[in-house]
Coordinates of C-alpha atoms and ligand atoms in Angstrom, one line a residue:
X1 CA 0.0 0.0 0.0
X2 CA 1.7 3.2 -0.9
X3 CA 1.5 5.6 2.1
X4 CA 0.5 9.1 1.1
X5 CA 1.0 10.7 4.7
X6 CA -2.5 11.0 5.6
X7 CA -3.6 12.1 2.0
X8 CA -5.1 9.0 1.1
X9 CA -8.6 10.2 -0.3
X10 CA -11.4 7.4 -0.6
X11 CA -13.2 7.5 -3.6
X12 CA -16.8 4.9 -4.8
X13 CA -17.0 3.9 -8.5
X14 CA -20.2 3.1 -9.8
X15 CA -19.9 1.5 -12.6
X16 CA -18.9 -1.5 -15.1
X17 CA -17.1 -4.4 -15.2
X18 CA -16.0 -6.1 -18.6
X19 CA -14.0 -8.6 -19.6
X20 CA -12.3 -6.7 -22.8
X21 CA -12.1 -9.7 -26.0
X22 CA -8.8 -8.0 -27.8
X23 CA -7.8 -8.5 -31.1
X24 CA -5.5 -6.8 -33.1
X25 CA -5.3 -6.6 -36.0
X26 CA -3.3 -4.7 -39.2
X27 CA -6.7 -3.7 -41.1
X28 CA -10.1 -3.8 -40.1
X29 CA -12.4 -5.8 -42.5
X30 CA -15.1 -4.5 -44.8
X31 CA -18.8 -5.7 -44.3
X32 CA -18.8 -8.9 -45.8
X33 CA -15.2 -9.5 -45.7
X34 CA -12.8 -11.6 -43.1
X35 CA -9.4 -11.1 -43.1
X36 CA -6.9 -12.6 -40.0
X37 CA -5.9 -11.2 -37.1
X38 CA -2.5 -11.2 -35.1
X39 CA -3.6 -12.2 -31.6
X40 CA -6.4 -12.3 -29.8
X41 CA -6.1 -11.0 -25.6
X42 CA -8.7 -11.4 -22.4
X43 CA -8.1 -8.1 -20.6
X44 CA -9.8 -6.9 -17.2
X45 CA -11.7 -3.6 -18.4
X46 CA -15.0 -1.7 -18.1
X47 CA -15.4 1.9 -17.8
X48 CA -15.9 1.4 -14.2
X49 CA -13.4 -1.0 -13.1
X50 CA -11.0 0.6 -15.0
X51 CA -11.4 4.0 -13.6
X52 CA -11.7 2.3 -10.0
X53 CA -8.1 0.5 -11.0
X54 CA -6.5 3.6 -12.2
X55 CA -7.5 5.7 -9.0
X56 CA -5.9 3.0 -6.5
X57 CA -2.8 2.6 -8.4
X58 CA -2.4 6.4 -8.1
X59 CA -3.0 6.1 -4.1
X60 CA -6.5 6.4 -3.3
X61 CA -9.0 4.4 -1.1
X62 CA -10.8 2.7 -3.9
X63 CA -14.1 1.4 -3.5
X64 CA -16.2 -0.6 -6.9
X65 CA -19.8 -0.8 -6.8
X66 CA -21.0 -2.8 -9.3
X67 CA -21.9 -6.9 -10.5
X68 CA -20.6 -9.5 -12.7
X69 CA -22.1 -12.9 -13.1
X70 CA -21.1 -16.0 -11.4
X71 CA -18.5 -17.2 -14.1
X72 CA -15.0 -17.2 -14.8
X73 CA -15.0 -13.9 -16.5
X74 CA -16.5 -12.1 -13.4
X75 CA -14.0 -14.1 -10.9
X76 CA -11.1 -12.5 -13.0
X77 CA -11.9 -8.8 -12.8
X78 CA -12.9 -9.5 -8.9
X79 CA -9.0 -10.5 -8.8
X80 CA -7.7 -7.9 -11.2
X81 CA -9.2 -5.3 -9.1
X82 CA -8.1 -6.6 -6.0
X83 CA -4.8 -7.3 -7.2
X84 CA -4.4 -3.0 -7.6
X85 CA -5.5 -3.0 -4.2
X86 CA -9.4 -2.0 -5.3
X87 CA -12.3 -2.6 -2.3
X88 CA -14.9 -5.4 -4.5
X89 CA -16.4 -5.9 -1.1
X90 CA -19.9 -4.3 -3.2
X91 CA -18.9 -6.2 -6.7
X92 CA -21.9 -8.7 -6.5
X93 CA -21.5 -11.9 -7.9
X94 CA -25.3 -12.7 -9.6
X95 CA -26.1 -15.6 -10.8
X96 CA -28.0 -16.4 -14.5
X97 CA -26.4 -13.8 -15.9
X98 CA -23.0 -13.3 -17.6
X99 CA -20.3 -10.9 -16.9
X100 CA -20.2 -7.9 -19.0
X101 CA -17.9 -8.2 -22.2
X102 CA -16.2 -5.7 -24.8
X103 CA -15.5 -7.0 -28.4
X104 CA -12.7 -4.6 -29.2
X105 CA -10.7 -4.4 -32.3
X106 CA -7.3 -2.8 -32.1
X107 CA -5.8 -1.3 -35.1
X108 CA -2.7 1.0 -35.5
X109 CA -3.2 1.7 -31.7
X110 CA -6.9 2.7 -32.5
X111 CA -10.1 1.2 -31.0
X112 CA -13.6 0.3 -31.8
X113 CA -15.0 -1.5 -28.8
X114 CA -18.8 -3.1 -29.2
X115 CA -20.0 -3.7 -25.4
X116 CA -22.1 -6.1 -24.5
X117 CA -23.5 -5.3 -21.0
X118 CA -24.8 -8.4 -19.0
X119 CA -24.5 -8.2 -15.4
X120 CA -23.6 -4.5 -15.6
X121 CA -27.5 -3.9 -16.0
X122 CA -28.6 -5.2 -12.6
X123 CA -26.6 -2.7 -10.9
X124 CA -29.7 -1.5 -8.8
X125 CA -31.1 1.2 -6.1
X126 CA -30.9 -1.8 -4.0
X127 CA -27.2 -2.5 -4.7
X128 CA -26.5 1.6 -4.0
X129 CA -28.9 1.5 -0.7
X130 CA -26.5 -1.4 0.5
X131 CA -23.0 0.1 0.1
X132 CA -24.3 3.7 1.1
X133 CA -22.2 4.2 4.3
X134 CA -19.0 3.6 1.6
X135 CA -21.1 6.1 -0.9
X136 CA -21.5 8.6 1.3
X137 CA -18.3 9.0 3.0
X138 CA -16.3 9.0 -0.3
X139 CA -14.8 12.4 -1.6
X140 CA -15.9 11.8 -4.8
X141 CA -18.1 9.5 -6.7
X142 CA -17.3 8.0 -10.3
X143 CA -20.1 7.1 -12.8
X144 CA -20.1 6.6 -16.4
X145 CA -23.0 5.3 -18.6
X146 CA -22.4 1.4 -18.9
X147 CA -25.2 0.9 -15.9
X148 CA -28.8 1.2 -16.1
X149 CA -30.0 5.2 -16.6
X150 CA -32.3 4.6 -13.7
X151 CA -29.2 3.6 -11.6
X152 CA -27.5 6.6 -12.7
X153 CA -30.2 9.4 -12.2
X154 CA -30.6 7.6 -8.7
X155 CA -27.2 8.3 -7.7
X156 CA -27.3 11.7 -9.0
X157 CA -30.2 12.5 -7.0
X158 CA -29.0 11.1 -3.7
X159 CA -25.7 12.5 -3.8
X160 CA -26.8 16.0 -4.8
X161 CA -29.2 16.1 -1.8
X162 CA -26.6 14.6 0.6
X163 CA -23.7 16.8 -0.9
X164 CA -21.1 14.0 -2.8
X165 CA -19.4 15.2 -5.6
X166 CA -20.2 13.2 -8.2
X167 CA -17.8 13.4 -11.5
X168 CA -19.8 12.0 -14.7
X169 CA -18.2 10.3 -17.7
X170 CA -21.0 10.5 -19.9
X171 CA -20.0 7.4 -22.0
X172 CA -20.3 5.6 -23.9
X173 CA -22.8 8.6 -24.9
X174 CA -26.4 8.5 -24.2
X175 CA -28.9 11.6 -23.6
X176 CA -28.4 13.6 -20.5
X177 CA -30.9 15.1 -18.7
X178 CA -30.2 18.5 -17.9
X179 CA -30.6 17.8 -13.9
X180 CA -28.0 15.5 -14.2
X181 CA -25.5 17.9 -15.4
X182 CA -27.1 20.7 -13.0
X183 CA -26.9 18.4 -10.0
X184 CA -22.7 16.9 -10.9
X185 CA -19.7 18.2 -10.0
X186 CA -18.1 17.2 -13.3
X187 CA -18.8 15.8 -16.5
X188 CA -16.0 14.9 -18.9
X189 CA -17.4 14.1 -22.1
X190 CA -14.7 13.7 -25.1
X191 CA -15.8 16.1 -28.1
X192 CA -18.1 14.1 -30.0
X193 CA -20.1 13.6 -26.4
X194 CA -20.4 17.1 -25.8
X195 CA -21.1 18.0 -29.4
X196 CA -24.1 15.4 -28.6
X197 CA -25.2 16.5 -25.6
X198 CA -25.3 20.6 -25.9
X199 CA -26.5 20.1 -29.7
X200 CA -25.9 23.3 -32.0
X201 CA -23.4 25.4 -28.9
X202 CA -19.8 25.9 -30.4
X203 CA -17.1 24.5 -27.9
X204 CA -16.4 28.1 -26.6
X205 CA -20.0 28.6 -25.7
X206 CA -20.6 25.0 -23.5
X207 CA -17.3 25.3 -21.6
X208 CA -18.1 28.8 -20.7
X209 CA -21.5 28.0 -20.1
X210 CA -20.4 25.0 -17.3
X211 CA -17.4 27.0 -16.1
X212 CA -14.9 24.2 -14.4
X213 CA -18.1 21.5 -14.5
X214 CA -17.4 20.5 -18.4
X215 CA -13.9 19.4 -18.3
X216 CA -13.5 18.0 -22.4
X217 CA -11.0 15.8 -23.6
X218 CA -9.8 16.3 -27.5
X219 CA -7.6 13.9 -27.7
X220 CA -4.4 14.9 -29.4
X221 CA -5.8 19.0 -28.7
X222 CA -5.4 18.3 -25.0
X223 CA -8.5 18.7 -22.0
X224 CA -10.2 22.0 -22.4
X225 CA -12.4 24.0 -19.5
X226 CA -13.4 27.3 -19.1
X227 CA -12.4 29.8 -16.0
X228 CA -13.4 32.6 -15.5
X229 CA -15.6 33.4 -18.9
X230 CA -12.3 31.8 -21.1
X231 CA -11.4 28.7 -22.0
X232 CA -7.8 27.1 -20.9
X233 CA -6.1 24.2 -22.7
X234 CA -4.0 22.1 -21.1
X235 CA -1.9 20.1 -23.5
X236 CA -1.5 15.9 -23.5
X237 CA 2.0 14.4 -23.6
X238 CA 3.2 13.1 -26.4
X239 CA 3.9 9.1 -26.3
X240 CA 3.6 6.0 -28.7
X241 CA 0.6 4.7 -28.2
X242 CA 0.2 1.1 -28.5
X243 CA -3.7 1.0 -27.4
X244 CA -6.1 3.6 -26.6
X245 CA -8.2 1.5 -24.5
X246 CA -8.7 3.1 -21.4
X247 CA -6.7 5.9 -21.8
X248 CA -10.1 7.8 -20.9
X249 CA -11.1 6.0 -17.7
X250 CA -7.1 6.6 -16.6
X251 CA -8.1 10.3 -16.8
X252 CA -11.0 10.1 -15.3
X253 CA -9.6 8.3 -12.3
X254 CA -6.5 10.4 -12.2
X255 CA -8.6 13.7 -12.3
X256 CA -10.8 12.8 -9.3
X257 CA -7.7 11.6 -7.5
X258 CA -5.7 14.9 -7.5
X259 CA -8.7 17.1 -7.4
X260 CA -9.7 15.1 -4.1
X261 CA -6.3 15.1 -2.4
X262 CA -7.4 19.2 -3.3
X263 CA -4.3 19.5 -6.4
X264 CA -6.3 22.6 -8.6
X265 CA -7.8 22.2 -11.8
X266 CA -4.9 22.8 -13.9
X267 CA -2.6 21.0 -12.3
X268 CA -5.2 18.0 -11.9
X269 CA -6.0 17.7 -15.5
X270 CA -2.4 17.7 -16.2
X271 CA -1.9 14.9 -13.6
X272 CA -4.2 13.4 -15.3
X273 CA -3.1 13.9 -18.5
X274 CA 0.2 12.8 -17.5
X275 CA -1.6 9.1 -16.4
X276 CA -3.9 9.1 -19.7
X277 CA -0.6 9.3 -21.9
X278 CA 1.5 6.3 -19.6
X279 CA -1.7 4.3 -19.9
X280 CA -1.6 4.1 -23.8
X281 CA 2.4 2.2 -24.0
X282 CA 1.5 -1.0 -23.2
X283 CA -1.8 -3.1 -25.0
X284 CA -5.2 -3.9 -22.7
X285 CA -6.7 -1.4 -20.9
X286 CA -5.5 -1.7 -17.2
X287 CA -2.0 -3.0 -18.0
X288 CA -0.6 0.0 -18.8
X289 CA -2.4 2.3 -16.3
X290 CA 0.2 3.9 -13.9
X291 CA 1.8 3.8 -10.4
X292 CA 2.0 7.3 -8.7
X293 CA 5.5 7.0 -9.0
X294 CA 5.5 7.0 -12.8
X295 CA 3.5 9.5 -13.2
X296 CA 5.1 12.1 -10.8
X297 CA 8.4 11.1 -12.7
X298 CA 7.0 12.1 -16.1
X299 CA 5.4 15.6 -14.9
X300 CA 8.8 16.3 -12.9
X301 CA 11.0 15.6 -16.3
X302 CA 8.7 17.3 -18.8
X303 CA 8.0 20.5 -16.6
Ligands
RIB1 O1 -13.1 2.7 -21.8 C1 -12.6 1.4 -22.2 C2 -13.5 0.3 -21.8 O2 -14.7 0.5 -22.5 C3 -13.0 -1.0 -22.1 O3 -12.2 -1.6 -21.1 C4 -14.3 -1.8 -22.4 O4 -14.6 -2.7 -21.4 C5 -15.4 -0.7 -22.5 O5 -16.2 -0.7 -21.5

């Protein structure tokens, strides 16, 4: 356990758990056609469990809320989490249903992902109710849209009246009410989702608009925000990246990490930023996500 002097900050993820089905391969096929692969790799992911991995490995009380069926699948992402020192006391095991999976293709470190959400859609009121003491206490509280919309808005609700920030990763995208982003702390949708969700607004206007509550990734642009009425960009690092997958979820677990231990926003996105890019060298989604050590080593030699 890595011992932060009294700064470890406890953070509940609400979320997925997938068992990612990787193949790489040098050209994706046509409809209609089949061409070969080079290899074909099981790796631990899911939004949820992979933002809940990336916060623990970069020293915070980590708690996932969340199910996977009673199969071999859902027994190996209960380990992988446990193994980066992730709480699964409230991962329920259900049975006659299957773990959650992710038919990702990788190409030329690019990724289309097709998820198929089993067990992922009983997460329930009932489940939330039962780990609420963890809930409540947490500094912040992860959520991204691989659960049920009714689990979501329930969240939302319940930590808004009781005062949780709650930061919301609004993918894979799906509508969003308006309360929900009235009643979050954050919401970090990548460019496409916010073009989707503030339909016809320029960027300028919805970052404004949500001053330090829209926090948008653009990939090779950087994270934007806006501050007082303008908008700062805070660049990305550049590495060779080998797979994309899950270089989102390692920002949005590194964000709420230094924003909790109280880091401000610029230098928590580029924290963040710093994990996002470490995460993308190595193939699977939570293999390459960082230690706290690496990623203070990269911001301290590219200052
Ligand atoms: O964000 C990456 C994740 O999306 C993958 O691990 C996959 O499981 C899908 O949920």
């Amino acid at each position: 356990m890595i011992n932060l002097g009294g700064m470890m900050k406890h953070i509940s993820v609400i979320g997925s758990c997938n068992m990612d089905l990787v193949v790489e391969v040098d050209r994706r096929p046509m409809p209609g056609e089949t061409v070969l692969g080079n290899k074909m790799v099981l790796s631990p992911g899911g939004k949820g469990a992979n933002q809940a991995v990336a916060a623990a490995r970069l020293g915070a009380k980590v708690y996932m809320i969340g199910c996977v069926g009673n199969d071999a699948y859902g027994q190996m992402l209960k380990k992988a989490m446990e193994d980066s020192n992730v709480n699964t006391d409230y991962v329920y095991v259900l049975d006659n249903v299957h773990t959650g999976t992710a038919h990702i293709t990788v190409s030329n470190g690019e990724n289309t992902i097709i998820v198929i959400k089993g067990a992922n859609s009983e997460v329930s009121q009932k489940h939330i109710e039962e780990a609420w003491e963890t809930i409540s206490t947490s500094d912040i509280v992860l959520l991204q849209h691989e659960i049920s919309k009714e689990t979501i808005d329930y969240v939302i609700k319940r930590c808004y009246e009781e005062n949780i920030p709650v930061l919301l990763n609004p993918a894979p995208y799906m509508d969003v009410p308006e309360e929900w982003i009235k009643k979050v702390k954050y919401i970090t949708p990548n460019e496409h989702e916010a073009a989707l969700m503030f339909k016809g607004y320029t960027r300028n206007e919805i970052l404004t608009s949500n001053n330090g509550k829209v926090i948008m990734t653009a990939g090779k642009e950087g994270v934007f925000y806006g501050e007082n009425n303008s908008i700062i960009n805070i660049s990305g690092f550049d590495v060779k990246a080998v797979d994309t997958t899950g270089a989102g979820d390692t920002f949005n677990g590194a964000f709420a990490v230094a924003r909790s231990e109280g880091k401000n926003m610029k230098e928590s996105i580029r924290f963040a930023n710093a994990a996002a890019a470490l995460s993308v060298t190595k193939f699977g989604a939570q293999s390459g996500m960082p230690y706290r050590k690496d990623v203070e080593e990269l911001l301290k030699c590219k200052k």
